[in-house]
Tab-separated table of C-alpha atoms in Angstrom:
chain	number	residue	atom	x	y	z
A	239	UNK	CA	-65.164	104.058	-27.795
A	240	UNK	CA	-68.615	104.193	-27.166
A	241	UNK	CA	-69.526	103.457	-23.736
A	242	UNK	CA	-71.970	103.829	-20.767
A	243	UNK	CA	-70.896	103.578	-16.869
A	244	UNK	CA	-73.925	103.637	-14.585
A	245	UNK	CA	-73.851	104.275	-10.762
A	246	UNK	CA	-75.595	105.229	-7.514
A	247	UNK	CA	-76.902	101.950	-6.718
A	248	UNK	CA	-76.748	100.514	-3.008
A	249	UNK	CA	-78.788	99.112	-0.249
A	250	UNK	CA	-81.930	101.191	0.502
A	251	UNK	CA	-85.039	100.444	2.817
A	252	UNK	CA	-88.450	99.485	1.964
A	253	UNK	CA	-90.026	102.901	0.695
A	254	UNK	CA	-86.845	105.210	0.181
A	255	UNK	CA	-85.204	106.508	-3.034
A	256	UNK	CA	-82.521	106.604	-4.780
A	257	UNK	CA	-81.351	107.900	-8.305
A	258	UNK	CA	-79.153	106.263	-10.618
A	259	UNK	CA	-77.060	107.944	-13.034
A	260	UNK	CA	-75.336	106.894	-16.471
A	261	UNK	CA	-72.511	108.499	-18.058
A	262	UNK	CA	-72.498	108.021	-21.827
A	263	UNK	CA	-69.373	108.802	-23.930
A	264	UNK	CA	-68.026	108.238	-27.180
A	265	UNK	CA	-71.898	108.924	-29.441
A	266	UNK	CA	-73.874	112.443	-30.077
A	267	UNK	CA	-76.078	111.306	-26.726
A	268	UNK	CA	-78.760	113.731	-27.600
A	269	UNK	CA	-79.679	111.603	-30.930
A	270	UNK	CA	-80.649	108.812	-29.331
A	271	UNK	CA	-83.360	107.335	-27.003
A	272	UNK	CA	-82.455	105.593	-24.242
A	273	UNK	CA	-84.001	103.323	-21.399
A	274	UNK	CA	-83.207	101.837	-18.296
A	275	UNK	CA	-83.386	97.656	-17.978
A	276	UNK	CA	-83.153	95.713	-15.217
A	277	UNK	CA	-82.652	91.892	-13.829
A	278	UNK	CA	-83.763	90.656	-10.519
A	279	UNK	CA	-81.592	88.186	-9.422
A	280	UNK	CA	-81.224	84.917	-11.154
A	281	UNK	CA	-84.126	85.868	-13.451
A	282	UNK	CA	-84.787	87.562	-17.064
A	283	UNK	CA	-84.612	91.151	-18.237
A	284	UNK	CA	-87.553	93.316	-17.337
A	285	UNK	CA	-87.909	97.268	-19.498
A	286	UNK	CA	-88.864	99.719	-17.277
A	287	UNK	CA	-88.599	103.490	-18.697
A	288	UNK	CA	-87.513	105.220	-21.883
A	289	UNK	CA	-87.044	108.478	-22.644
A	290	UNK	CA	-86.761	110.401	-26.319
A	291	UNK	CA	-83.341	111.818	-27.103
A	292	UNK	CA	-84.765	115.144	-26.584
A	293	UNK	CA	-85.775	114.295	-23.226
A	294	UNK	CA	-89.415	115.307	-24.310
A	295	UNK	CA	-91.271	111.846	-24.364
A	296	UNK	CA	-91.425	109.760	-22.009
A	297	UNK	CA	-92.169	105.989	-21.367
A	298	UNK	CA	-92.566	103.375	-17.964
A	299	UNK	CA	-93.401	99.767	-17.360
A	300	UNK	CA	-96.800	99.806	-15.155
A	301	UNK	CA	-94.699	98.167	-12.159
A	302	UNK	CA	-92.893	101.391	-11.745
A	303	UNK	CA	-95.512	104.028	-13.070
A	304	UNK	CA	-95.839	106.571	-10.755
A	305	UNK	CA	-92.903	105.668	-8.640
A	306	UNK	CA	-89.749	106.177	-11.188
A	307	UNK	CA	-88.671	109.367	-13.353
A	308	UNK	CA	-86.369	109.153	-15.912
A	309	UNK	CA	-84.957	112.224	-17.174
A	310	UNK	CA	-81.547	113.171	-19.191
A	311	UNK	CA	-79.544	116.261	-19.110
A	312	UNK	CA	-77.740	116.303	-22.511
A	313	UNK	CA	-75.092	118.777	-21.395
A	314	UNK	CA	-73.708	116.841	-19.479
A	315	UNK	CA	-74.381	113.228	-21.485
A	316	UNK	CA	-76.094	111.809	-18.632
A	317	UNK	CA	-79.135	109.488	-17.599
A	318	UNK	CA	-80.977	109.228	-14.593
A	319	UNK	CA	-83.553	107.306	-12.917
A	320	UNK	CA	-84.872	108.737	-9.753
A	321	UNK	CA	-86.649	105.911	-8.097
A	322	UNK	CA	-89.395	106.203	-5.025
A	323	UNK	CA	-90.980	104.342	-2.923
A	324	UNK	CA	-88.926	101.745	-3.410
A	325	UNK	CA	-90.071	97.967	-2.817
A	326	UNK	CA	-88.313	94.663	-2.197
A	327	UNK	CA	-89.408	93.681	-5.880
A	328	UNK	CA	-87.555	96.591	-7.126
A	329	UNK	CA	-84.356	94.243	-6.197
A	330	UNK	CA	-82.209	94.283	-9.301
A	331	UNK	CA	-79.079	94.947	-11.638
A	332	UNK	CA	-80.055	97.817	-13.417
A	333	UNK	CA	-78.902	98.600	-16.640
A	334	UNK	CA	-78.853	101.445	-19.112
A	335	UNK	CA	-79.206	100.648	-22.679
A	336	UNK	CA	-78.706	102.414	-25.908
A	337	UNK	CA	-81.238	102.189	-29.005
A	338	UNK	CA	-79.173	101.423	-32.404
A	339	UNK	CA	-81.261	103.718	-34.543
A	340	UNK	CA	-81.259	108.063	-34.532
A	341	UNK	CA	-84.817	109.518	-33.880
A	342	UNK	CA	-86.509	106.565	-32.621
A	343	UNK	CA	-87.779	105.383	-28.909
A	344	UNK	CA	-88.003	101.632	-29.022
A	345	UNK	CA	-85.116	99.707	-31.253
A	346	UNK	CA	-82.409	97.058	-30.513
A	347	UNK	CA	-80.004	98.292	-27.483
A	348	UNK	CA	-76.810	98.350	-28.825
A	349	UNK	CA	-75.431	99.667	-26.119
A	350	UNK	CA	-75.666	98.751	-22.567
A	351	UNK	CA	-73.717	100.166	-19.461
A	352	UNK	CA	-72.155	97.243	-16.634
A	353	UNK	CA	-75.094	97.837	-14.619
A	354	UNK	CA	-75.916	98.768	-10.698
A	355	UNK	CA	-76.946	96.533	-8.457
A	356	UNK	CA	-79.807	98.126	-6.381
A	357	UNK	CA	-81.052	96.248	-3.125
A	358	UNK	CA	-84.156	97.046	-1.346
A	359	UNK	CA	-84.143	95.941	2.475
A	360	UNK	CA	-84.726	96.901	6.118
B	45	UNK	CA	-98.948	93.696	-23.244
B	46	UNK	CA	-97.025	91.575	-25.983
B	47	UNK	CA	-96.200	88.252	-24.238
B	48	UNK	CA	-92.418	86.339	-25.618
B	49	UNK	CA	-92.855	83.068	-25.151
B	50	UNK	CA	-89.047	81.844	-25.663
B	51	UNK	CA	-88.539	77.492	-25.767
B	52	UNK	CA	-86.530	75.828	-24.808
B	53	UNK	CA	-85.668	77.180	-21.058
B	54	UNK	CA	-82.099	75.407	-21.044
B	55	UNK	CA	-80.554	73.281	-23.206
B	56	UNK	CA	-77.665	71.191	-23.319
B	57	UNK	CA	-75.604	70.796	-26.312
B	58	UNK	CA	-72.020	69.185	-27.701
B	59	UNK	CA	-69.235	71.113	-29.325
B	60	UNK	CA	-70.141	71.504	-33.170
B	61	UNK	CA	-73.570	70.710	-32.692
B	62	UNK	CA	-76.225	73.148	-34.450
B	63	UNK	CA	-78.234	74.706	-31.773
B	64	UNK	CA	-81.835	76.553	-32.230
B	65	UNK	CA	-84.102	78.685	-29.847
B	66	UNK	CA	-87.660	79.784	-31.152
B	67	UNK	CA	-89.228	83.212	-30.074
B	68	UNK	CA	-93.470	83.090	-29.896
B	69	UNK	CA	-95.217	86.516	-29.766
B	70	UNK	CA	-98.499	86.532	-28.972
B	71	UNK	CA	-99.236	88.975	-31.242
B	72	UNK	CA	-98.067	89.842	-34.967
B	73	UNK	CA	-94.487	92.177	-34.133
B	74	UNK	CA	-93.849	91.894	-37.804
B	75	UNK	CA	-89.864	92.089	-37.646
B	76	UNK	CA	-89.373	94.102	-34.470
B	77	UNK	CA	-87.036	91.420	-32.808
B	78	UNK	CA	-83.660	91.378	-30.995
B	79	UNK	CA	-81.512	88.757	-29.921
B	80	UNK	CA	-79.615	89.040	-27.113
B	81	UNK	CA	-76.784	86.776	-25.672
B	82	UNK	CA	-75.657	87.391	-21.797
B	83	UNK	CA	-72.841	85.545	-20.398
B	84	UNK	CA	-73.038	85.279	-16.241
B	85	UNK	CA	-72.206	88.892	-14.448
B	86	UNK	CA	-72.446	90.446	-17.749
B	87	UNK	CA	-74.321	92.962	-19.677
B	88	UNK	CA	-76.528	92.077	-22.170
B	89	UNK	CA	-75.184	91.736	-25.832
B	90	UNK	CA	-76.818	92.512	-28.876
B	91	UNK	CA	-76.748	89.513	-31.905
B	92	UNK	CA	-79.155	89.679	-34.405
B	93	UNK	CA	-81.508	93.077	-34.624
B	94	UNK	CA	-84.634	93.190	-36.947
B	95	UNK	CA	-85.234	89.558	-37.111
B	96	UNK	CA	-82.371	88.484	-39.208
B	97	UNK	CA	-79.355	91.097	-39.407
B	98	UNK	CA	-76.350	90.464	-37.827
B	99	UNK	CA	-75.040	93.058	-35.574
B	100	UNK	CA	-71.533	94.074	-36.654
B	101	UNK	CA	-68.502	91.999	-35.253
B	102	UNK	CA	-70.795	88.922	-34.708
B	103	UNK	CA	-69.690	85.687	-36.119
B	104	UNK	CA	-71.669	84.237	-38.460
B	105	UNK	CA	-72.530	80.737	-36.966
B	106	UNK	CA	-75.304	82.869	-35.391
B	107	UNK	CA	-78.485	83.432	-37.386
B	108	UNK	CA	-81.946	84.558	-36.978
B	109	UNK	CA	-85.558	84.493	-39.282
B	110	UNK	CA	-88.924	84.940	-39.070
B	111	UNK	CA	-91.606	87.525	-38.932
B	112	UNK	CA	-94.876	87.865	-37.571
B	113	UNK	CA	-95.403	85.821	-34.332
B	114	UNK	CA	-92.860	83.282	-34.673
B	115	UNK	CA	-88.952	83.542	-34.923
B	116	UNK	CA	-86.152	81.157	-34.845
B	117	UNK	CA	-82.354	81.828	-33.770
B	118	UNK	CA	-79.779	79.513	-34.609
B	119	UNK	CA	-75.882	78.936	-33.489
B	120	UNK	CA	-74.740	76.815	-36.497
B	121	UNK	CA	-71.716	75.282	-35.065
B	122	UNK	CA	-71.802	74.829	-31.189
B	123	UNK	CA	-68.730	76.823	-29.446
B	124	UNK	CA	-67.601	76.722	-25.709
B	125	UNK	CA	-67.802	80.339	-26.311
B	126	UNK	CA	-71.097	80.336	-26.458
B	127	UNK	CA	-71.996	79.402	-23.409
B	128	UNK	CA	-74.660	81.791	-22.224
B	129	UNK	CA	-78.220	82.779	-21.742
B	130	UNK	CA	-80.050	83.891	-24.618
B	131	UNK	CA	-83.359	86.200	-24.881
B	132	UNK	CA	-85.402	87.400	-27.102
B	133	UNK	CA	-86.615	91.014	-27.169
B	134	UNK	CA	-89.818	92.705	-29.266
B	135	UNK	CA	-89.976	96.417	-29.649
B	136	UNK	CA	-92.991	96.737	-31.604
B	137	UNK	CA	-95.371	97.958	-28.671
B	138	UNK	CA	-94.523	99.318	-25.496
B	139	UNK	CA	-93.878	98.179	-23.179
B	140	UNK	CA	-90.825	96.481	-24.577
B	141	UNK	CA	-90.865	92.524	-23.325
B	142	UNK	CA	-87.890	90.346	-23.458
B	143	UNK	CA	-88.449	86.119	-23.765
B	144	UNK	CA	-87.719	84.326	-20.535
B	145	UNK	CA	-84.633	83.312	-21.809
B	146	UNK	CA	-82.667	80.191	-22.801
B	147	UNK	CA	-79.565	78.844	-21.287
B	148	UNK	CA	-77.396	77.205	-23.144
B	149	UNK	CA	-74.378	74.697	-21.311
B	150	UNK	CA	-72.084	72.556	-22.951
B	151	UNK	CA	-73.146	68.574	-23.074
């Protein structure tokens, strides 16, 4: 079965970090781009990185440019999003996603893990 | 950025009844468009991918067209089932924007 299982959210303070991991089983997780999506609470669905299947290219939203690294390590079929800095807007389920298609960076998410809730207060 | 403007915001519809949400980009996306349906506490599930195809193991009261800037999803036949929030998603530039979304309740 495919399947994705994020974790490390929590509660963090205004201007800490914290990195979020997602375990993906069940698909050759080195063919295919993935990205991180996330939902404040009660609103929509915001994009904020992607990353190639190689790990080679890159991609953010501007609100977290500079501040958030996605990377992958496909030994071990795992995502991450370290995240800095971290502001009470950055309040949200996070998600990891899954593009449907081999070899390319933006698609249809297929796939998405049950998400981590990540709360940013003092 | 490529803006989603996504209409109606909620609507509220019988058992049965044909239902329809239309997706407005405000730019030409050509076919890159997603449908998404998400239930309350829930990931996000994929419905229709590339405008009009059905993702696999969808039923087939839901539908989708169009191309260009504007795009049209439709549940033919109203089921308690259905009962979610629905967005629309283009992935033709980055970064990747999602419609505001439309909630859908039972009348």
């Amino acid at each position: 079965e495919v399947q994705l299982l994020e974790s490390g959210g929590g509660l963090v303070q205004p201007g800490g970090s914290l990195r979020l991991s997602c375990a993906a089983s069940g698909f050759t997780f080195s063919s295919y781009a993935m990205s991180w999506v996330r939902q404040a609470p009660g609103k929509g669905l915001e994009w904020v990185s992607a990353i190639s299947g190689s790990g080679g290219s890159t991609y953010y939203a501007d609100s977290v440019k500079g501040r958030f690294t996605i990377s992958r390590d496909n030994s071990k079929n795992t995502l991450y999003l370290q995240m800095n800095s971290l502001r009470a807007e950055d309040t949200a389920v996070y998600y990891c996603a899954k593009v449907f298609s081999v070899t390319v960076t933006t698609d249809a998410f297929d796939i998405w893990g049950q998400g981590t809730m990540v709360t940013v207060s003092s | 950025d490529i803006q989603m403007t996504q209409s109606p915001s909620s609507l509220s519809a019988s058992v049965g009844d044909r239902v329809t949400i239309t997706c407005q980009a405000s730019q030409d996306i050509s076919n890159y468009l997603n449908w998404y349906q998400q239930k309350p506490g829930k990931a996000p599930k994929l419905l229709i991918y590339d405008a009009s195809n059905l993702e696999t193991g969808v039923p087939s009261r839901f539908s989708g067209s169009g191309s260009g800037t504007d795009f049209t999803f439709t549940i033919s036949s109203l089921q308690p089932e259905d009962i979610a929030t629905y967005y629309c998603q283009q992935y033709d530039n980055l970064p990747i924007t999602f419609g505001g979304g439309t909630k859908v309740e039972i009348k």
